[in-house]
Amino acid sequence: MNLFHSRILGTGSYLPERRVSNADLAEQLARDGIETSDAWIQERTGIQARHFAAPGQKSSDLALPAAQAALEAAGLDAGQIDLIVVATTTPDLVFPSTACLLQAKLGVHGGAAFDVQAVCSGFLYALTVADAMIRAGSARHALVVGAEVFSSLLDFRDRGTCVLFGDGAGAVVLGPSEHPGILATALHADGRQAGVLCVPDKTVLMDGQAVFKLAVGALEKVALEVLAKAGREASSIDWLIPHQANLRIMRGTAKKLGLPDERMVITVHEHGNTSAASVPLALDIAVRDGRVHRGQTLLLEGVGGGFTWGAALIDY
C-alpha cells in the first residue's frame, strides 16, 4: 500500500580515524614553505579540525559504517532496503557507482542503486530523489548517503582551499508514512557559475568571495521557498541544519531567517567541509547527542559547486 509520504526512520555517520587539527595542518604546510595557523583558519572558517581517510580508504568504505548505523537506528536490516542513493563527488571508481559498491558491501542485491553528483548540495538532491520515489511507490525503504574522500581533491600548496575540507559520511534511512515527514524540498542550479568552485584538472579551485556572496543569497531564497511550499513560517523551525562549509556563511543564513545560533546545528569546527556528507553528518551528530528529537521541525540546506543549491523542510 502506497502511503504517499516518506519519513526519516534512522540516521548514521562516520568519520575516518585520522583527525588533523589546524596546528597539525599548519605544521604540514610549513614543511613546504606555506604559512598558516590555527588562528588564521578559525577566524575565516570556524574550523578547528578535520578527518582524513587512510591511504586506500574509499568513499564506499566510509559510507558502509554510516549506513549500518542508520539501519540500526531505523530498526531495519539491509535486506529491507530497496533503494540506495549515494551523493558523492569522490566516487570509488568511474563506474560502477559507489551506491552499487555499497550495496555489495551491505550484502544485498536487487534494489535500485545509483549515485548523485551535486557536490555539497548532493545530499539534498539525493534525499529529494529518494523521497519522490517512495511517494511514487517505486521504493519502500531508501538508504540515502553522502560520502566523500575530499582530501583526494586537495592541493596542499593552496592554503585557501586545503584547510577547508575533510572526509566523512552521513546517512539516513527513509520509509513510508501516513503523515508527511519530508514536508517540502527545492533544488536549483546555475551552470553559469561553474567556475567559482570546480575541479578543472585534479584539484579544487575556488573563488572564495564569489562563493560567499552566492551562497548566502541562494540559501536564504531556497529556505523561504520550502517554507512557503509547506505553509510554514521561519519561526516554526526548531533546528537549522545547514551545509557545514564555513561558519560565516552559516551564521549569515541563520541571521537572514531570524534564527539565533542556538537553533543552528554547528559541527563544522570538528570535521570541516565534508561536501555531500556534511548535512547528514551534522544531522546524525545532533540526533545522537539529543539536540534533535522526534516532533521537531528541521530545515536542511546546502550549496555547492555547479553552482547548485537546495533545501528540505522536515518534521522529524
Coordinates of C-alpha atoms in Angstrom, one line a residue:
M1 CA 0.0 0.0 0.0
N2 CA 1.4 3.4 -1.1
L3 CA 1.1 5.9 1.7
F4 CA 2.4 8.8 -0.4
H5 CA 4.7 10.2 2.2
S6 CA 8.3 9.5 3.4
R7 CA 9.8 9.9 6.9
I8 CA 13.3 9.6 8.3
L9 CA 13.5 6.4 10.2
G10 CA 17.1 6.5 11.3
T11 CA 20.4 8.3 10.9
G12 CA 24.1 7.4 11.0
S13 CA 27.5 8.9 10.3
Y14 CA 31.2 8.0 10.2
L15 CA 34.5 10.0 10.4
P16 CA 37.8 8.4 9.5
E17 CA 40.2 7.7 12.4
R18 CA 42.8 10.3 11.4
R19 CA 42.0 13.6 13.0
V20 CA 44.0 16.5 11.7
S21 CA 43.9 19.7 13.8
N22 CA 44.7 23.1 12.5
A23 CA 48.0 23.0 14.2
D24 CA 48.8 19.6 12.6
L25 CA 47.9 21.0 9.2
A26 CA 49.9 24.2 9.7
E27 CA 52.9 22.1 10.6
Q28 CA 52.5 20.0 7.4
L29 CA 52.1 23.1 5.2
A30 CA 55.2 24.8 6.8
R31 CA 57.4 21.9 5.6
D32 CA 56.5 23.2 2.1
G33 CA 57.1 26.8 3.0
I34 CA 53.4 27.7 3.2
E35 CA 52.4 29.8 6.2
T36 CA 49.1 29.4 8.0
S37 CA 48.0 29.0 11.6
D38 CA 45.2 27.8 13.8
A39 CA 44.1 31.4 14.5
W40 CA 44.1 32.2 10.7
I41 CA 41.9 29.2 9.9
Q42 CA 39.5 29.6 12.7
E43 CA 39.0 33.3 12.1
R44 CA 38.0 32.8 8.5
T45 CA 36.1 29.5 8.7
G46 CA 35.3 28.4 12.2
I47 CA 37.1 25.1 11.5
Q48 CA 39.3 23.6 14.2
A49 CA 40.0 20.1 12.8
R50 CA 39.1 17.7 10.0
H51 CA 39.4 14.0 9.4
F52 CA 41.3 12.4 6.5
A53 CA 40.8 9.0 5.1
A54 CA 43.6 6.5 5.4
P55 CA 45.5 5.5 2.3
G56 CA 43.3 3.3 0.2
Q57 CA 40.2 4.1 2.1
K58 CA 37.4 5.0 -0.4
S59 CA 34.0 6.7 -0.2
S60 CA 32.2 3.3 -0.1
D61 CA 34.4 2.4 2.9
L62 CA 33.2 5.5 4.8
A63 CA 29.6 5.0 3.6
L64 CA 29.4 1.5 5.0
P65 CA 29.6 2.2 8.8
A66 CA 27.4 5.3 8.4
A67 CA 24.8 3.2 6.5
Q68 CA 24.9 0.4 9.1
A69 CA 24.4 2.9 11.9
A70 CA 21.4 4.4 10.1
L71 CA 19.9 0.9 9.5
E72 CA 20.4 0.0 13.2
A73 CA 18.7 3.3 14.3
A74 CA 15.8 2.6 11.9
G75 CA 15.4 -1.0 13.2
L76 CA 15.8 -2.4 9.7
D77 CA 18.2 -4.8 8.2
A78 CA 19.9 -4.2 4.8
G79 CA 17.7 -6.7 3.1
Q80 CA 14.7 -4.4 3.6
I81 CA 16.3 -1.6 1.6
D82 CA 15.1 -1.5 -2.0
L83 CA 16.8 1.8 -3.0
I84 CA 20.3 3.2 -2.3
V85 CA 21.2 6.7 -3.4
V86 CA 24.7 7.9 -2.7
A87 CA 25.7 11.5 -3.1
T88 CA 29.4 11.8 -3.8
T89 CA 31.9 13.9 -5.6
T90 CA 34.7 11.4 -5.0
P91 CA 33.3 8.0 -6.2
D92 CA 35.5 4.9 -5.7
L93 CA 35.5 4.3 -9.5
V94 CA 34.3 6.0 -12.7
F95 CA 31.9 3.1 -12.7
P96 CA 30.2 1.1 -11.3
S97 CA 28.6 3.6 -8.9
T98 CA 29.6 3.9 -5.3
A99 CA 26.0 3.0 -4.5
C100 CA 26.4 -0.4 -6.2
L101 CA 29.7 -1.0 -4.3
L102 CA 28.0 0.0 -1.1
Q103 CA 25.1 -2.4 -1.8
A104 CA 27.5 -5.3 -2.3
K105 CA 29.3 -4.4 1.0
L106 CA 25.9 -4.5 2.8
G107 CA 25.5 -8.0 1.4
V108 CA 22.3 -7.3 -0.5
H109 CA 21.3 -7.1 -4.1
G110 CA 18.3 -6.5 -6.4
G111 CA 17.1 -3.0 -5.4
A112 CA 18.0 0.1 -7.4
A113 CA 21.3 1.8 -6.6
F114 CA 22.8 4.8 -8.1
D115 CA 25.0 7.9 -7.4
V116 CA 24.0 11.6 -7.5
Q117 CA 26.7 14.3 -8.1
A118 CA 25.8 17.8 -7.0
V119 CA 28.9 18.4 -4.8
C120 CA 28.0 20.0 -1.4
S121 CA 24.3 20.0 -2.3
G122 CA 24.4 16.4 -3.2
F123 CA 22.7 15.0 -0.1
L124 CA 19.7 17.4 -0.6
Y125 CA 19.5 16.2 -4.3
A126 CA 19.7 12.5 -3.2
L127 CA 17.1 13.0 -0.4
T128 CA 14.7 14.7 -2.8
V129 CA 15.0 11.8 -5.4
A130 CA 14.5 9.1 -2.7
D131 CA 11.5 11.0 -1.2
A132 CA 9.9 11.2 -4.7
M133 CA 10.5 7.5 -5.4
I134 CA 8.9 6.5 -2.1
R135 CA 5.9 8.8 -2.6
A136 CA 5.5 7.4 -6.2
G137 CA 5.5 3.9 -4.9
S138 CA 8.8 3.0 -6.7
A139 CA 10.6 2.2 -3.4
R140 CA 9.6 1.4 0.1
H141 CA 12.7 1.8 2.2
A142 CA 15.6 4.0 0.9
L143 CA 19.1 4.4 2.1
V144 CA 20.4 7.9 1.3
V145 CA 24.1 8.5 1.9
G146 CA 26.5 11.4 1.5
A147 CA 30.1 10.1 1.4
E148 CA 33.3 11.9 0.5
V149 CA 37.1 11.4 0.4
F150 CA 37.5 15.1 -0.5
S151 CA 41.2 15.1 0.6
S152 CA 41.9 13.3 -2.7
L153 CA 41.0 16.6 -4.5
L154 CA 43.1 19.0 -2.4
D155 CA 46.2 20.9 -3.4
F156 CA 48.1 21.1 -0.1
R157 CA 50.1 24.1 -1.6
D158 CA 46.9 26.2 -1.7
R159 CA 46.0 27.2 1.9
G160 CA 42.8 28.9 0.7
T161 CA 41.2 25.5 -0.1
C162 CA 43.2 22.7 1.7
V163 CA 42.3 24.0 5.2
L164 CA 38.5 23.9 4.4
F165 CA 37.7 20.3 3.6
G166 CA 37.6 16.9 5.2
D167 CA 36.4 13.3 4.7
G168 CA 33.4 11.6 6.1
A169 CA 30.0 10.1 5.5
G170 CA 26.4 10.5 6.8
A171 CA 23.3 8.5 6.1
V172 CA 19.6 8.4 6.6
V173 CA 17.0 5.7 6.1
L174 CA 13.7 6.8 4.7
G175 CA 10.4 4.8 4.9
P176 CA 6.8 5.2 4.1
S177 CA 4.5 7.1 6.4
E178 CA 0.8 8.0 6.7
H179 CA 1.9 11.5 7.7
P180 CA 4.4 13.8 5.9
G181 CA 7.9 13.7 7.3
I182 CA 9.7 15.4 4.4
L183 CA 7.3 18.3 4.0
A184 CA 8.9 20.1 1.1
T185 CA 12.1 20.2 -0.9
A186 CA 13.5 22.5 -3.5
L187 CA 16.5 22.1 -5.8
H188 CA 18.3 24.6 -8.1
A189 CA 21.4 25.0 -10.2
D190 CA 23.1 27.8 -12.2
G191 CA 25.8 26.4 -14.5
R192 CA 26.9 29.9 -15.5
Q193 CA 28.7 30.0 -12.1
A194 CA 30.6 26.7 -12.7
G195 CA 34.0 28.5 -12.5
V196 CA 33.6 29.8 -8.9
L197 CA 34.1 26.3 -7.4
C198 CA 35.3 23.5 -9.6
V199 CA 37.9 20.8 -10.2
P200 CA 39.2 21.6 -13.7
D201 CA 42.0 19.1 -13.5
K202 CA 42.8 17.2 -10.4
T203 CA 42.4 19.7 -7.5
V204 CA 39.9 22.2 -6.2
L205 CA 39.8 25.7 -7.4
M206 CA 37.7 28.3 -5.6
D207 CA 36.8 31.9 -5.7
G208 CA 36.0 32.3 -2.0
Q209 CA 34.4 35.8 -2.2
A210 CA 32.2 34.8 -5.1
V211 CA 31.1 31.6 -3.3
F212 CA 30.3 33.5 -0.1
K213 CA 28.1 36.0 -2.0
L214 CA 26.3 33.4 -4.0
A215 CA 25.8 31.0 -1.0
V216 CA 24.2 33.4 1.5
G217 CA 21.7 34.7 -1.1
A218 CA 20.8 31.3 -2.5
L219 CA 20.4 29.7 0.9
E220 CA 18.0 32.4 2.1
K221 CA 15.8 32.1 -1.0
V222 CA 15.6 28.3 -1.1
A223 CA 14.8 28.3 2.7
L224 CA 11.9 30.7 2.1
E225 CA 10.8 28.6 -0.9
V226 CA 10.4 25.4 1.1
L227 CA 8.7 27.2 4.0
A228 CA 6.2 28.7 1.5
K229 CA 5.6 25.2 -0.1
A230 CA 4.9 23.8 3.3
G231 CA 2.8 26.7 4.5
R232 CA 5.2 27.3 7.5
E233 CA 7.0 30.3 8.9
A234 CA 10.7 30.5 9.8
S235 CA 9.6 30.7 13.4
S236 CA 8.4 27.1 13.2
I237 CA 11.9 25.8 12.6
D238 CA 13.4 24.1 15.7
W239 CA 16.7 23.4 14.1
L240 CA 18.5 24.8 11.0
I241 CA 21.0 22.2 9.8
P242 CA 23.0 23.8 7.0
H243 CA 25.8 22.6 4.9
Q244 CA 28.8 22.7 7.2
A245 CA 31.1 24.8 5.0
N246 CA 32.0 28.0 6.7
L247 CA 30.7 29.4 9.9
R248 CA 30.4 32.9 8.5
I249 CA 28.1 31.6 5.7
M250 CA 26.1 29.5 8.1
R251 CA 25.6 32.5 10.5
G252 CA 24.7 34.8 7.6
T253 CA 22.0 32.4 6.5
A254 CA 20.6 32.0 10.0
K255 CA 20.5 35.8 10.5
K256 CA 18.5 36.3 7.3
L257 CA 15.9 33.8 8.6
G258 CA 15.8 35.4 12.0
L259 CA 17.2 32.4 13.8
P260 CA 19.8 32.6 16.6
D261 CA 22.9 30.5 16.6
E262 CA 21.3 28.5 19.4
R263 CA 18.8 27.0 16.9
M264 CA 21.5 26.0 14.3
V265 CA 23.4 22.8 14.4
I266 CA 27.1 23.6 14.1
T267 CA 29.6 20.8 13.7
V268 CA 31.9 22.3 11.1
H269 CA 34.6 23.0 13.8
E270 CA 35.2 19.3 14.2
H271 CA 35.1 18.0 10.7
G272 CA 35.4 20.9 8.2
N273 CA 33.6 20.9 4.9
T274 CA 32.8 17.2 4.1
S275 CA 30.8 18.2 1.0
A276 CA 27.9 15.9 0.4
A277 CA 28.4 14.2 3.7
S278 CA 28.2 17.4 5.8
V279 CA 24.4 17.8 6.2
P280 CA 23.6 14.1 7.1
L281 CA 26.7 14.0 9.3
A282 CA 25.6 17.1 11.3
L283 CA 22.0 15.7 11.5
D284 CA 23.2 12.4 12.9
I285 CA 25.5 14.1 15.5
A286 CA 22.6 16.3 16.7
V287 CA 20.2 13.3 16.9
R288 CA 22.7 11.2 18.9
D289 CA 23.6 14.0 21.3
G290 CA 19.9 14.7 22.0
R291 CA 19.5 18.1 20.4
V292 CA 17.3 16.8 17.6
H293 CA 14.4 14.6 18.6
R294 CA 11.1 13.4 17.3
G295 CA 8.4 16.0 16.8
Q296 CA 10.8 18.8 15.9
T297 CA 10.9 20.7 12.6
L298 CA 14.2 20.8 10.7
L299 CA 15.4 22.9 7.8
L300 CA 18.3 21.2 5.9
E301 CA 20.0 23.2 3.2
G302 CA 23.2 23.1 1.1
V303 CA 25.0 24.9 -1.6
G304 CA 27.9 23.7 -3.7
G305 CA 29.8 23.7 -7.0
G306 CA 27.8 23.7 -10.1
F307 CA 26.5 26.1 -8.9
T308 CA 23.9 24.0 -7.0
W309 CA 21.7 24.6 -4.0
G310 CA 18.8 23.0 -2.3
A311 CA 16.7 22.7 0.9
A312 CA 14.4 20.3 2.7
L313 CA 11.9 21.1 5.4
I314 CA 11.3 18.1 7.6
D315 CA 9.1 17.1 10.5
Y316 CA 11.4 14.7 12.3

